[in-house]
Tab-separated table of C-alpha atoms in Angstrom:
chain	number	residue	atom	x	y	z
T	1	MET	CA	15.570	-1.075	2.753
T	2	ARG	CA	13.563	-1.158	-1.113
T	3	LEU	CA	9.987	0.283	-1.964
T	4	TYR	CA	9.242	-1.468	-5.854
T	5	ASP	CA	6.442	0.912	-6.863
T	6	ASN	CA	5.271	3.207	-9.655
T	7	ALA	CA	3.932	6.781	-9.498
T	8	GLY	CA	0.675	5.751	-10.851
T	9	SER	CA	-0.116	3.491	-7.651
T	10	THR	CA	-2.506	4.375	-5.957
T	11	ASN	CA	-1.406	2.007	-2.989
T	12	ALA	CA	1.850	2.296	-3.661
T	13	LEU	CA	1.269	6.095	-2.951
T	14	LYS	CA	-0.114	5.713	0.982
T	15	VAL	CA	3.493	3.805	1.447
T	16	ARG	CA	5.664	6.721	0.383
T	17	ILE	CA	3.655	8.780	1.647
T	18	LEU	CA	4.287	7.236	5.712
T	19	LEU	CA	7.748	7.058	4.285
T	20	ALA	CA	7.926	10.889	4.249
T	21	GLU	CA	6.701	11.030	7.397
T	22	LEU	CA	8.527	9.263	8.848
T	23	GLY	CA	11.490	11.031	7.809
T	24	LEU	CA	12.578	6.989	6.453
T	25	ASP	CA	15.427	6.927	3.513
T	26	VAL	CA	13.894	4.561	1.043
T	27	GLU	CA	15.348	3.331	-1.980
T	28	ARG	CA	12.724	3.508	-4.821
T	29	VAL	CA	12.143	0.351	-7.864
T	30	GLU	CA	9.852	1.306	-10.642
T	31	VAL	CA	7.799	-1.219	-11.445
T	32	PRO	CA	5.493	-0.486	-14.546
T	33	LEU	CA	1.287	-0.805	-14.047
T	34	GLY	CA	1.026	-1.972	-16.775
T	35	GLY	CA	2.488	-4.649	-19.076
T	36	PRO	CA	4.349	-7.216	-18.342
T	37	ARG	CA	7.069	-7.263	-14.694
T	38	PRO	CA	10.075	-7.750	-14.584
T	39	GLU	CA	10.949	-11.786	-14.300
T	40	SER	CA	12.337	-10.999	-11.171
T	41	TYR	CA	9.850	-8.803	-9.587
T	42	ASP	CA	7.914	-12.657	-9.198
T	43	GLU	CA	10.784	-13.440	-6.477
T	44	ILE	CA	9.407	-10.115	-4.261
T	45	HIS	CA	6.092	-10.645	-4.742
T	46	PRO	CA	4.476	-13.617	-5.731
T	47	PHE	CA	1.398	-11.863	-7.495
T	48	GLY	CA	3.548	-9.221	-8.967
T	49	LEU	CA	1.307	-5.987	-7.109
T	50	ILE	CA	2.610	-2.334	-6.270
T	51	PRO	CA	3.992	-2.020	-3.922
T	52	ALA	CA	6.136	-4.521	-1.915
T	53	LEU	CA	8.510	-2.817	0.355
T	54	VAL	CA	12.131	-4.531	1.238
T	55	ASP	CA	13.360	-3.706	4.743
T	56	GLY	CA	15.969	-6.482	5.763
T	57	ASP	CA	14.781	-9.493	6.187
T	58	ALA	CA	11.691	-8.609	5.502
T	59	THR	CA	9.430	-8.395	2.690
T	60	ILE	CA	5.687	-7.266	2.580
T	61	THR	CA	3.866	-7.202	-0.311
T	62	GLU	CA	0.359	-5.529	1.150
T	63	SER	CA	0.780	-1.892	1.727
T	64	ASN	CA	-1.750	-1.773	4.766
T	65	VAL	CA	0.450	-4.942	6.210
T	66	ALA	CA	3.504	-2.170	4.675
T	67	LEU	CA	1.443	0.668	7.237
T	68	ARG	CA	0.930	-1.205	10.311
T	69	TYR	CA	5.021	-2.683	9.347
T	70	LEU	CA	6.667	0.997	9.147
T	71	ALA	CA	4.631	2.509	12.119
T	72	GLU	CA	5.645	-0.316	14.477
T	73	ARG	CA	9.507	-0.526	13.472
T	74	GLU	CA	9.481	3.054	13.732
T	75	GLY	CA	7.234	3.080	17.638
T	76	ARG	CA	5.086	4.681	16.802
T	77	ASP	CA	1.829	4.175	19.107
T	78	ASP	CA	0.383	7.717	17.352
T	79	LEU	CA	-0.507	6.196	14.152
T	80	ARG	CA	-0.154	2.389	15.541
T	81	GLY	CA	-2.292	2.506	18.935
T	82	ALA	CA	-0.478	2.020	22.595
T	83	THR	CA	-2.901	-0.923	23.260
T	84	PRO	CA	-4.767	-4.013	21.630
T	85	ALA	CA	-7.849	-1.786	21.266
T	86	GLU	CA	-6.691	1.491	19.051
T	87	ARG	CA	-4.604	-1.258	16.792
T	88	ALA	CA	-7.826	-2.641	16.139
T	89	ARG	CA	-9.512	0.082	16.083
T	90	ILE	CA	-6.859	1.538	13.412
T	91	ASP	CA	-6.958	-2.184	11.485
T	92	GLY	CA	-10.433	-1.761	10.932
T	93	LEU	CA	-10.403	1.918	9.929
T	94	LEU	CA	-7.600	-0.162	6.957
T	95	ASP	CA	-10.013	-2.652	6.461
T	96	THR	CA	-12.832	-1.047	5.483
T	97	LEU	CA	-11.131	1.576	3.719
T	98	SER	CA	-9.556	-0.821	1.329
T	99	LEU	CA	-11.933	-3.608	1.228
T	100	GLU	CA	-15.652	-1.676	1.573
T	101	LEU	CA	-15.398	1.534	0.478
T	102	ARG	CA	-12.178	1.844	-1.870
T	103	PRO	CA	-14.511	-1.175	-4.882
T	104	LEU	CA	-16.872	1.922	-3.741
T	105	LEU	CA	-15.335	4.745	-5.563
T	106	LEU	CA	-13.273	2.814	-8.362
T	107	GLY	CA	-14.223	5.067	-11.469
T	108	VAL	CA	-13.523	7.910	-9.264
T	109	GLU	CA	-10.291	6.940	-8.030
T	110	GLU	CA	-9.073	5.692	-11.729
T	111	PHE	CA	-10.384	8.651	-13.213
T	112	ALA	CA	-8.443	11.139	-10.584
T	113	ALA	CA	-5.214	8.396	-11.346
T	114	TYR	CA	-5.119	7.044	-14.382
T	115	GLY	CA	-7.956	9.247	-16.299
T	116	VAL	CA	-9.750	6.486	-16.641
T	117	ALA	CA	-12.985	6.446	-16.748
T	118	VAL	CA	-13.803	2.607	-15.163
T	119	GLU	CA	-17.762	1.428	-13.771
T	120	HIS	CA	-17.223	-0.831	-11.242
T	121	PRO	CA	-20.169	-3.682	-11.154
T	122	ASP	CA	-20.443	-3.985	-7.850
T	123	ALA	CA	-20.970	0.408	-7.486
T	124	ARG	CA	-24.441	1.277	-5.558
T	125	VAL	CA	-24.410	4.849	-6.466
């Protein structure tokens, strides 16, 4: 298994945390946050974003999908949910955090992770 990531990427961080929780060995490949990505990375992630997880024939290019994939791959119903209703609850939480809450907290995240103050145009605070 190979994880294309960057130590400063908060999306890659959550995948690294789950990989560690699951005790899975992974080869980490550093991809720069700023500037151009290596040309070969376009073949792995069509948008050049971080992270990308490659596991055999599977290539996962979204961090939340990688979390779901890894939990299911390892049979961890405690992380993924044992029933469709439990999985829907977890999917809803992951999607809400990514699509609704994270954009509102972008300035805080950017400052905490990168030391840069960024004001998000949609911030309501």
